[in-house]
Amino acid sequence: MDKRFSKKYADDMKRYSYYIQYLDDPIEFAEIISEVSGNVRHKIFKTISNFCKYLDLRYGLETHTYWLSLRKKLGFKWAGEYQKGVSVSLEEAVKAIELAIEESKAVAIRIWFLAVSGSRPIYLKFMSWNNIANINNYYYVYIGREKSTKRAYIAALTPNLYKVLMKFKERGKHTPFGVSRDHEYKALKRIREVIPHFRYYALRHFNATYLLIKGLMKEEIDFLQGRAPISVLQRYYLHLDEKQILQLLLDKHNKAFREFEERILGFFEQA
């Protein structure tokens, strides 16, 4: 065997064995797997499969059989078959913000943003004030082009959320959604005491379901969540250019989330 290949294989085994610890919690494992690229997902699966085979041979266990049944159960198509297990209702999303704000206003704002934008939680750490943009007072965060899909991607901001973020900026906060690990841990622990299945990623599923109920098309939701380019929408808005389409879509998005924000704004005024 090529020495370079064997060294690379050993490095991959060492790097991706980290994910083995999540096998006891299929919901969290599916959630984590859905956030990585297809190439990384393949390497994680290969690492876990080899690890389970080793345990079976070494100790006479049946871990590999368990792993294969788990893969089949989850489906691993962007954790698609397991979305119901990691979603939250409108009441639960509102309650999560109410509980989070008792521990950390910054965590509550994170939850608010993820609920209205449908953004992947992994992008939070990459966002800066320079990424916030607007078109005629319709605000969004420009994330850039996703490495895996090559599509331009934005995260929508409502006017109310934008105002709160600007207050944070005036106070000298370095990033829009930065939060200390200690505050985040305490806030999430508090939420999960009441909503055990709550995860940041559940808000992405909440966002898609909520917008669908409010009348947005699946293609519009796919664009807002970064799964489709804006060209998908041009078949419905033939007479508009990209800026006009984006402005119209953000307007529909903001109107859809008025009911949600009416229920949470009081928490921030009291905090």
PDB file of C-alpha atoms in Angstrom:
ATOM      1  CA  MET A   1       0.000   0.000   0.000  1.00  0.00           C
ATOM      2  CA  ASP A   2       1.165   3.531  -0.773  1.00  0.00           C
ATOM      3  CA  LYS A   3       2.645   5.035   2.437  1.00  0.00           C
ATOM      4  CA  ARG A   4       1.130   8.438   1.701  1.00  0.00           C
ATOM      5  CA  PHE A   5      -2.300   6.873   1.317  1.00  0.00           C
ATOM      6  CA  SER A   6      -1.997   4.864   4.520  1.00  0.00           C
ATOM      7  CA  LYS A   7      -0.902   7.979   6.467  1.00  0.00           C
ATOM      8  CA  LYS A   8      -3.825   9.976   5.070  1.00  0.00           C
ATOM      9  CA  TYR A   9      -6.191   7.140   5.968  1.00  0.00           C
ATOM     10  CA  ALA A  10      -4.831   7.056   9.526  1.00  0.00           C
ATOM     11  CA  ASP A  11      -5.211  10.852   9.812  1.00  0.00           C
ATOM     12  CA  ASP A  12      -8.839  10.628   8.624  1.00  0.00           C
ATOM     13  CA  MET A  13      -9.586   7.865  11.124  1.00  0.00           C
ATOM     14  CA  LYS A  14      -8.166   9.989  13.918  1.00  0.00           C
ATOM     15  CA  ARG A  15      -9.985  13.162  12.835  1.00  0.00           C
ATOM     16  CA  TYR A  16     -13.435  11.696  12.205  1.00  0.00           C
ATOM     17  CA  SER A  17     -13.533   9.270  15.135  1.00  0.00           C
ATOM     18  CA  TYR A  18     -14.688  12.318  17.128  1.00  0.00           C
ATOM     19  CA  TYR A  19     -18.222  11.759  15.797  1.00  0.00           C
ATOM     20  CA  ILE A  20     -18.519   8.255  17.269  1.00  0.00           C
ATOM     21  CA  GLN A  21     -19.494   9.754  20.633  1.00  0.00           C
ATOM     22  CA  TYR A  22     -22.831  10.937  19.176  1.00  0.00           C
ATOM     23  CA  LEU A  23     -24.076   7.482  18.156  1.00  0.00           C
ATOM     24  CA  ASP A  24     -26.045   7.118  21.400  1.00  0.00           C
ATOM     25  CA  ASP A  25     -28.253  10.049  20.386  1.00  0.00           C
ATOM     26  CA  PRO A  26     -29.563   9.457  16.817  1.00  0.00           C
ATOM     27  CA  ILE A  27     -31.368  12.822  16.719  1.00  0.00           C
ATOM     28  CA  GLU A  28     -28.242  14.829  17.572  1.00  0.00           C
ATOM     29  CA  PHE A  29     -26.122  12.656  15.269  1.00  0.00           C
ATOM     30  CA  ALA A  30     -28.473  13.269  12.319  1.00  0.00           C
ATOM     31  CA  GLU A  31     -28.458  16.978  13.136  1.00  0.00           C
ATOM     32  CA  ILE A  32     -24.648  17.149  13.143  1.00  0.00           C
ATOM     33  CA  ILE A  33     -24.286  15.053   9.996  1.00  0.00           C
ATOM     34  CA  SER A  34     -26.719  17.293   8.109  1.00  0.00           C
ATOM     35  CA  GLU A  35     -24.421  20.294   8.630  1.00  0.00           C
ATOM     36  CA  VAL A  36     -21.283  18.833   7.016  1.00  0.00           C
ATOM     37  CA  SER A  37     -20.381  18.455   3.347  1.00  0.00           C
ATOM     38  CA  GLY A  38     -21.002  15.247   1.420  1.00  0.00           C
ATOM     39  CA  ASN A  39     -17.279  14.483   1.336  1.00  0.00           C
ATOM     40  CA  VAL A  40     -16.888  14.834   5.110  1.00  0.00           C
ATOM     41  CA  ARG A  41     -20.079  12.828   5.675  1.00  0.00           C
ATOM     42  CA  HIS A  42     -18.672   9.966   3.587  1.00  0.00           C
ATOM     43  CA  LYS A  43     -15.450   9.945   5.635  1.00  0.00           C
ATOM     44  CA  ILE A  44     -17.363   9.962   8.914  1.00  0.00           C
ATOM     45  CA  PHE A  45     -19.457   6.998   7.782  1.00  0.00           C
ATOM     46  CA  LYS A  46     -16.355   5.103   6.678  1.00  0.00           C
ATOM     47  CA  THR A  47     -14.578   5.799   9.971  1.00  0.00           C
ATOM     48  CA  ILE A  48     -17.537   4.660  12.069  1.00  0.00           C
ATOM     49  CA  SER A  49     -18.062   1.576   9.921  1.00  0.00           C
ATOM     50  CA  ASN A  50     -14.413   0.504  10.319  1.00  0.00           C
ATOM     51  CA  PHE A  51     -14.520   1.236  14.049  1.00  0.00           C
ATOM     52  CA  CYS A  52     -17.624  -0.953  14.485  1.00  0.00           C
ATOM     53  CA  LYS A  53     -16.078  -3.777  12.460  1.00  0.00           C
ATOM     54  CA  TYR A  54     -12.981  -3.638  14.667  1.00  0.00           C
ATOM     55  CA  LEU A  55     -15.065  -3.862  17.839  1.00  0.00           C
ATOM     56  CA  ASP A  56     -16.967  -6.852  16.434  1.00  0.00           C
ATOM     57  CA  LEU A  57     -13.778  -8.720  15.536  1.00  0.00           C
ATOM     58  CA  ARG A  58     -11.967  -7.807  18.745  1.00  0.00           C
ATOM     59  CA  TYR A  59     -14.712  -8.363  21.272  1.00  0.00           C
ATOM     60  CA  GLY A  60     -17.374 -10.401  19.489  1.00  0.00           C
ATOM     61  CA  LEU A  61     -19.948  -7.583  19.557  1.00  0.00           C
ATOM     62  CA  GLU A  62     -22.644  -6.624  17.045  1.00  0.00           C
ATOM     63  CA  THR A  63     -21.946  -2.912  16.801  1.00  0.00           C
ATOM     64  CA  HIS A  64     -21.632  -2.950  13.006  1.00  0.00           C
ATOM     65  CA  THR A  65     -25.143  -4.399  12.686  1.00  0.00           C
ATOM     66  CA  TYR A  66     -26.421  -1.597  14.945  1.00  0.00           C
ATOM     67  CA  TRP A  67     -24.611   0.989  12.828  1.00  0.00           C
ATOM     68  CA  LEU A  68     -26.095  -0.336   9.573  1.00  0.00           C
ATOM     69  CA  SER A  69     -29.620  -0.365  11.018  1.00  0.00           C
ATOM     70  CA  LEU A  70     -29.144   3.181  12.335  1.00  0.00           C
ATOM     71  CA  ARG A  71     -28.003   4.418   8.921  1.00  0.00           C
ATOM     72  CA  LYS A  72     -30.991   2.808   7.284  1.00  0.00           C
ATOM     73  CA  LYS A  73     -33.389   4.256   9.857  1.00  0.00           C
ATOM     74  CA  LEU A  74     -32.148   7.815   9.533  1.00  0.00           C
ATOM     75  CA  GLY A  75     -31.810   7.693   5.769  1.00  0.00           C
ATOM     76  CA  PHE A  76     -29.035  10.310   5.838  1.00  0.00           C
ATOM     77  CA  LYS A  77     -30.499  12.381   3.035  1.00  0.00           C
ATOM     78  CA  TRP A  78     -29.783  15.708   4.728  1.00  0.00           C
ATOM     79  CA  ALA A  79     -31.325  13.996   7.777  1.00  0.00           C
ATOM     80  CA  GLY A  80     -34.537  14.262   5.783  1.00  0.00           C
ATOM     81  CA  GLU A  81     -36.317  11.254   7.252  1.00  0.00           C
ATOM     82  CA  TYR A  82     -35.649  12.545  10.748  1.00  0.00           C
ATOM     83  CA  GLN A  83     -36.792  16.142  10.385  1.00  0.00           C
ATOM     84  CA  LYS A  84     -39.915  15.563  12.488  1.00  0.00           C
ATOM     85  CA  GLY A  85     -37.749  14.502  15.404  1.00  0.00           C
ATOM     86  CA  VAL A  86     -35.819  17.773  15.530  1.00  0.00           C
ATOM     87  CA  SER A  87     -38.537  20.317  14.778  1.00  0.00           C
ATOM     88  CA  VAL A  88     -40.265  22.738  17.151  1.00  0.00           C
ATOM     89  CA  SER A  89     -43.724  24.298  17.047  1.00  0.00           C
ATOM     90  CA  LEU A  90     -44.510  28.020  17.037  1.00  0.00           C
ATOM     91  CA  GLU A  91     -45.341  27.877  20.760  1.00  0.00           C
ATOM     92  CA  GLU A  92     -42.066  26.059  21.508  1.00  0.00           C
ATOM     93  CA  ALA A  93     -39.999  28.573  19.523  1.00  0.00           C
ATOM     94  CA  VAL A  94     -41.613  31.465  21.419  1.00  0.00           C
ATOM     95  CA  LYS A  95     -41.118  29.658  24.739  1.00  0.00           C
ATOM     96  CA  ALA A  96     -37.447  28.985  23.921  1.00  0.00           C
ATOM     97  CA  ILE A  97     -36.813  32.711  23.467  1.00  0.00           C
ATOM     98  CA  GLU A  98     -38.674  33.513  26.685  1.00  0.00           C
ATOM     99  CA  LEU A  99     -36.534  31.007  28.623  1.00  0.00           C
ATOM    100  CA  ALA A 100     -33.257  31.983  26.935  1.00  0.00           C
ATOM    101  CA  ILE A 101     -33.630  35.684  27.687  1.00  0.00           C
ATOM    102  CA  GLU A 102     -33.719  34.876  31.419  1.00  0.00           C
ATOM    103  CA  GLU A 103     -30.132  33.631  31.100  1.00  0.00           C
ATOM    104  CA  SER A 104     -28.691  35.531  28.132  1.00  0.00           C
ATOM    105  CA  LYS A 105     -30.148  38.134  25.801  1.00  0.00           C
ATOM    106  CA  ALA A 106     -27.481  37.232  23.210  1.00  0.00           C
ATOM    107  CA  VAL A 107     -28.646  33.589  23.087  1.00  0.00           C
ATOM    108  CA  ALA A 108     -32.267  34.744  22.762  1.00  0.00           C
ATOM    109  CA  ILE A 109     -31.246  36.885  19.771  1.00  0.00           C
ATOM    110  CA  ARG A 110     -29.476  33.883  18.242  1.00  0.00           C
ATOM    111  CA  ILE A 111     -32.679  31.856  18.516  1.00  0.00           C
ATOM    112  CA  TRP A 112     -34.717  34.748  17.086  1.00  0.00           C
ATOM    113  CA  PHE A 113     -32.363  35.028  14.119  1.00  0.00           C
ATOM    114  CA  LEU A 114     -32.324  31.280  13.394  1.00  0.00           C
ATOM    115  CA  ALA A 115     -36.120  31.143  13.641  1.00  0.00           C
ATOM    116  CA  VAL A 116     -36.771  33.966  11.154  1.00  0.00           C
ATOM    117  CA  SER A 117     -33.864  33.295   8.778  1.00  0.00           C
ATOM    118  CA  GLY A 118     -33.803  29.486   8.659  1.00  0.00           C
ATOM    119  CA  SER A 119     -30.022  29.747   8.469  1.00  0.00           C
ATOM    120  CA  ARG A 120     -27.739  26.846   9.337  1.00  0.00           C
ATOM    121  CA  PRO A 121     -26.440  27.304  12.911  1.00  0.00           C
ATOM    122  CA  ILE A 122     -22.886  26.586  11.789  1.00  0.00           C
ATOM    123  CA  TYR A 123     -22.844  29.944   9.920  1.00  0.00           C
ATOM    124  CA  LEU A 124     -23.326  32.000  13.098  1.00  0.00           C
ATOM    125  CA  LYS A 125     -19.621  32.085  13.930  1.00  0.00           C
ATOM    126  CA  PHE A 126     -18.711  33.380  10.447  1.00  0.00           C
ATOM    127  CA  MET A 127     -21.079  36.363  10.438  1.00  0.00           C
ATOM    128  CA  SER A 128     -19.761  39.897  10.955  1.00  0.00           C
ATOM    129  CA  TRP A 129     -21.290  43.364  10.897  1.00  0.00           C
ATOM    130  CA  ASN A 130     -19.928  43.829   7.381  1.00  0.00           C
ATOM    131  CA  ASN A 131     -22.177  41.006   6.142  1.00  0.00           C
ATOM    132  CA  ILE A 132     -25.376  42.891   6.984  1.00  0.00           C
ATOM    133  CA  ALA A 133     -26.836  44.590   3.908  1.00  0.00           C
ATOM    134  CA  ASN A 134     -30.137  46.093   2.781  1.00  0.00           C
ATOM    135  CA  ILE A 135     -32.210  46.843  -0.304  1.00  0.00           C
ATOM    136  CA  ASN A 136     -34.544  49.798   0.241  1.00  0.00           C
ATOM    137  CA  ASN A 137     -34.726  49.061   3.991  1.00  0.00           C
ATOM    138  CA  TYR A 138     -35.178  45.315   3.542  1.00  0.00           C
ATOM    139  CA  TYR A 139     -32.365  43.753   5.555  1.00  0.00           C
ATOM    140  CA  TYR A 140     -30.419  40.519   5.201  1.00  0.00           C
ATOM    141  CA  VAL A 141     -27.088  38.935   6.053  1.00  0.00           C
ATOM    142  CA  TYR A 142     -24.986  38.028   3.034  1.00  0.00           C
ATOM    143  CA  ILE A 143     -23.281  34.723   3.816  1.00  0.00           C
ATOM    144  CA  GLY A 144     -21.669  34.218   0.417  1.00  0.00           C
ATOM    145  CA  ARG A 145     -21.509  31.175  -1.752  1.00  0.00           C
ATOM    146  CA  GLU A 146     -21.830  27.770  -0.164  1.00  0.00           C
ATOM    147  CA  LYS A 147     -18.822  25.565  -0.873  1.00  0.00           C
ATOM    148  CA  SER A 148     -20.953  22.497  -1.475  1.00  0.00           C
ATOM    149  CA  THR A 149     -23.641  23.991  -3.740  1.00  0.00           C
ATOM    150  CA  LYS A 150     -21.902  27.031  -5.316  1.00  0.00           C
ATOM    151  CA  ARG A 151     -25.050  29.084  -4.726  1.00  0.00           C
ATOM    152  CA  ALA A 152     -25.246  32.634  -3.457  1.00  0.00           C
ATOM    153  CA  TYR A 153     -26.891  32.567  -0.073  1.00  0.00           C
ATOM    154  CA  ILE A 154     -28.513  35.159   2.162  1.00  0.00           C
ATOM    155  CA  ALA A 155     -30.157  35.037   5.593  1.00  0.00           C
ATOM    156  CA  ALA A 156     -33.208  37.293   5.903  1.00  0.00           C
ATOM    157  CA  LEU A 157     -33.503  39.798   8.766  1.00  0.00           C
ATOM    158  CA  THR A 158     -36.759  41.360   9.885  1.00  0.00           C
ATOM    159  CA  PRO A 159     -36.779  45.150  10.629  1.00  0.00           C
ATOM    160  CA  ASN A 160     -37.349  44.465  14.346  1.00  0.00           C
ATOM    161  CA  LEU A 161     -34.384  42.109  14.578  1.00  0.00           C
ATOM    162  CA  TYR A 162     -32.215  44.569  12.643  1.00  0.00           C
ATOM    163  CA  LYS A 163     -33.014  47.350  15.155  1.00  0.00           C
ATOM    164  CA  VAL A 164     -32.066  45.124  18.096  1.00  0.00           C
ATOM    165  CA  LEU A 165     -28.802  44.128  16.407  1.00  0.00           C
ATOM    166  CA  MET A 166     -27.910  47.771  15.745  1.00  0.00           C
ATOM    167  CA  LYS A 167     -28.344  48.517  19.457  1.00  0.00           C
ATOM    168  CA  PHE A 168     -25.850  45.737  20.169  1.00  0.00           C
ATOM    169  CA  LYS A 169     -23.453  47.236  17.646  1.00  0.00           C
ATOM    170  CA  GLU A 170     -23.701  50.673  19.273  1.00  0.00           C
ATOM    171  CA  ARG A 171     -22.717  49.102  22.595  1.00  0.00           C
ATOM    172  CA  GLY A 172     -19.497  47.842  20.997  1.00  0.00           C
ATOM    173  CA  LYS A 173     -20.344  44.195  20.408  1.00  0.00           C
ATOM    174  CA  HIS A 174     -17.732  42.673  18.062  1.00  0.00           C
ATOM    175  CA  THR A 175     -20.005  40.293  16.107  1.00  0.00           C
ATOM    176  CA  PRO A 176     -23.800  40.174  15.601  1.00  0.00           C
ATOM    177  CA  PHE A 177     -24.369  36.747  17.160  1.00  0.00           C
ATOM    178  CA  GLY A 178     -21.350  36.206  19.397  1.00  0.00           C
ATOM    179  CA  VAL A 179     -22.030  34.706  22.837  1.00  0.00           C
ATOM    180  CA  SER A 180     -19.900  33.202  25.589  1.00  0.00           C
ATOM    181  CA  ARG A 181     -19.970  29.422  25.914  1.00  0.00           C
ATOM    182  CA  ASP A 182     -20.948  29.644  29.564  1.00  0.00           C
ATOM    183  CA  HIS A 183     -24.007  31.802  28.846  1.00  0.00           C
ATOM    184  CA  GLU A 184     -24.981  29.624  25.904  1.00  0.00           C
ATOM    185  CA  TYR A 185     -24.685  26.433  27.978  1.00  0.00           C
ATOM    186  CA  LYS A 186     -26.852  27.839  30.776  1.00  0.00           C
ATOM    187  CA  ALA A 187     -29.497  29.155  28.381  1.00  0.00           C
ATOM    188  CA  LEU A 188     -29.748  25.929  26.362  1.00  0.00           C
ATOM    189  CA  LYS A 189     -29.851  23.864  29.555  1.00  0.00           C
ATOM    190  CA  ARG A 190     -32.715  26.013  30.806  1.00  0.00           C
ATOM    191  CA  ILE A 191     -34.604  25.576  27.515  1.00  0.00           C
ATOM    192  CA  ARG A 192     -34.107  21.798  27.397  1.00  0.00           C
ATOM    193  CA  GLU A 193     -35.516  21.411  30.878  1.00  0.00           C
ATOM    194  CA  VAL A 194     -38.843  22.513  29.363  1.00  0.00           C
ATOM    195  CA  ILE A 195     -38.343  21.491  25.684  1.00  0.00           C
ATOM    196  CA  PRO A 196     -36.066  18.395  25.781  1.00  0.00           C
ATOM    197  CA  HIS A 197     -35.840  18.023  21.983  1.00  0.00           C
ATOM    198  CA  PHE A 198     -34.806  21.658  21.367  1.00  0.00           C
ATOM    199  CA  ARG A 199     -31.777  22.158  19.122  1.00  0.00           C
ATOM    200  CA  TYR A 200     -30.610  25.191  17.144  1.00  0.00           C
ATOM    201  CA  TYR A 201     -31.098  23.182  13.951  1.00  0.00           C
ATOM    202  CA  ALA A 202     -34.745  22.551  14.855  1.00  0.00           C
ATOM    203  CA  LEU A 203     -35.350  26.248  14.134  1.00  0.00           C
ATOM    204  CA  ARG A 204     -34.392  25.690  10.495  1.00  0.00           C
ATOM    205  CA  HIS A 205     -37.203  23.148  10.185  1.00  0.00           C
ATOM    206  CA  PHE A 206     -39.547  25.468  12.092  1.00  0.00           C
ATOM    207  CA  ASN A 207     -38.723  28.274   9.640  1.00  0.00           C
ATOM    208  CA  ALA A 208     -39.553  26.163   6.574  1.00  0.00           C
ATOM    209  CA  THR A 209     -42.811  24.870   8.047  1.00  0.00           C
ATOM    210  CA  TYR A 210     -43.892  28.307   9.278  1.00  0.00           C
ATOM    211  CA  LEU A 211     -43.257  30.015   5.921  1.00  0.00           C
ATOM    212  CA  LEU A 212     -45.078  27.231   4.073  1.00  0.00           C
ATOM    213  CA  ILE A 213     -48.123  27.685   6.320  1.00  0.00           C
ATOM    214  CA  LYS A 214     -47.966  31.449   5.699  1.00  0.00           C
ATOM    215  CA  GLY A 215     -48.266  30.879   1.958  1.00  0.00           C
ATOM    216  CA  LEU A 216     -44.716  31.073   0.580  1.00  0.00           C
ATOM    217  CA  MET A 217     -43.891  28.696  -2.271  1.00  0.00           C
ATOM    218  CA  LYS A 218     -41.466  25.831  -1.738  1.00  0.00           C
ATOM    219  CA  GLU A 219     -39.089  27.418  -4.268  1.00  0.00           C
ATOM    220  CA  GLU A 220     -39.060  30.669  -2.287  1.00  0.00           C
ATOM    221  CA  ILE A 221     -38.294  28.789   0.940  1.00  0.00           C
ATOM    222  CA  ASP A 222     -35.542  26.804  -0.786  1.00  0.00           C
ATOM    223  CA  PHE A 223     -33.910  30.057  -1.857  1.00  0.00           C
ATOM    224  CA  LEU A 224     -34.232  31.677   1.580  1.00  0.00           C
ATOM    225  CA  GLN A 225     -32.667  28.620   3.201  1.00  0.00           C
ATOM    226  CA  GLY A 226     -29.829  28.409   0.670  1.00  0.00           C
ATOM    227  CA  ARG A 227     -30.843  25.231  -1.168  1.00  0.00           C
ATOM    228  CA  ALA A 228     -31.605  26.889  -4.502  1.00  0.00           C
ATOM    229  CA  PRO A 229     -30.239  29.807  -6.572  1.00  0.00           C
ATOM    230  CA  ILE A 230     -32.342  32.879  -7.257  1.00  0.00           C
ATOM    231  CA  SER A 231     -32.686  31.751 -10.889  1.00  0.00           C
ATOM    232  CA  VAL A 232     -35.247  29.183  -9.655  1.00  0.00           C
ATOM    233  CA  LEU A 233     -37.562  32.104  -8.792  1.00  0.00           C
ATOM    234  CA  GLN A 234     -37.189  33.846 -12.154  1.00  0.00           C
ATOM    235  CA  ARG A 235     -39.670  31.452 -13.741  1.00  0.00           C
ATOM    236  CA  TYR A 236     -42.332  32.987 -11.454  1.00  0.00           C
ATOM    237  CA  TYR A 237     -41.115  36.614 -11.617  1.00  0.00           C
ATOM    238  CA  LEU A 238     -40.278  36.904 -15.299  1.00  0.00           C
ATOM    239  CA  HIS A 239     -40.625  40.693 -15.453  1.00  0.00           C
ATOM    240  CA  LEU A 240     -38.318  41.428 -12.475  1.00  0.00           C
ATOM    241  CA  ASP A 241     -34.541  41.548 -12.087  1.00  0.00           C
ATOM    242  CA  GLU A 242     -32.685  39.865  -9.198  1.00  0.00           C
ATOM    243  CA  LYS A 243     -32.821  42.904  -6.879  1.00  0.00           C
ATOM    244  CA  GLN A 244     -36.555  43.316  -7.376  1.00  0.00           C
ATOM    245  CA  ILE A 245     -37.149  39.607  -6.764  1.00  0.00           C
ATOM    246  CA  LEU A 246     -35.098  39.734  -3.567  1.00  0.00           C
ATOM    247  CA  GLN A 247     -36.945  42.843  -2.343  1.00  0.00           C
ATOM    248  CA  LEU A 248     -40.345  41.274  -3.054  1.00  0.00           C
ATOM    249  CA  LEU A 249     -39.342  38.038  -1.335  1.00  0.00           C
ATOM    250  CA  LEU A 250     -38.005  39.809   1.766  1.00  0.00           C
ATOM    251  CA  ASP A 251     -41.260  41.770   1.969  1.00  0.00           C
ATOM    252  CA  LYS A 252     -43.280  38.527   1.944  1.00  0.00           C
ATOM    253  CA  HIS A 253     -40.900  37.046   4.513  1.00  0.00           C
ATOM    254  CA  ASN A 254     -41.219  40.012   6.895  1.00  0.00           C
ATOM    255  CA  LYS A 255     -45.015  40.023   6.698  1.00  0.00           C
ATOM    256  CA  ALA A 256     -45.087  36.289   7.419  1.00  0.00           C
ATOM    257  CA  PHE A 257     -43.116  36.717  10.655  1.00  0.00           C
ATOM    258  CA  ARG A 258     -45.166  39.616  12.077  1.00  0.00           C
ATOM    259  CA  GLU A 259     -47.323  37.265  14.168  1.00  0.00           C
ATOM    260  CA  PHE A 260     -44.246  35.495  15.556  1.00  0.00           C
ATOM    261  CA  GLU A 261     -42.508  38.750  16.464  1.00  0.00           C
ATOM    262  CA  GLU A 262     -45.591  40.231  18.114  1.00  0.00           C
ATOM    263  CA  ARG A 263     -45.324  37.352  20.605  1.00  0.00           C
ATOM    264  CA  ILE A 264     -41.624  37.788  21.415  1.00  0.00           C
ATOM    265  CA  LEU A 265     -40.943  41.547  21.311  1.00  0.00           C
ATOM    266  CA  GLY A 266     -42.345  42.011  24.808  1.00  0.00           C
ATOM    267  CA  PHE A 267     -39.615  39.726  26.212  1.00  0.00           C
ATOM    268  CA  PHE A 268     -36.889  42.017  24.869  1.00  0.00           C
ATOM    269  CA  GLU A 269     -38.587  45.200  26.081  1.00  0.00           C
ATOM    270  CA  GLN A 270     -38.727  43.798  29.612  1.00  0.00           C
ATOM    271  CA  ALA A 271     -35.128  42.474  29.576  1.00  0.00           C
TER     272      ALA A 271
END
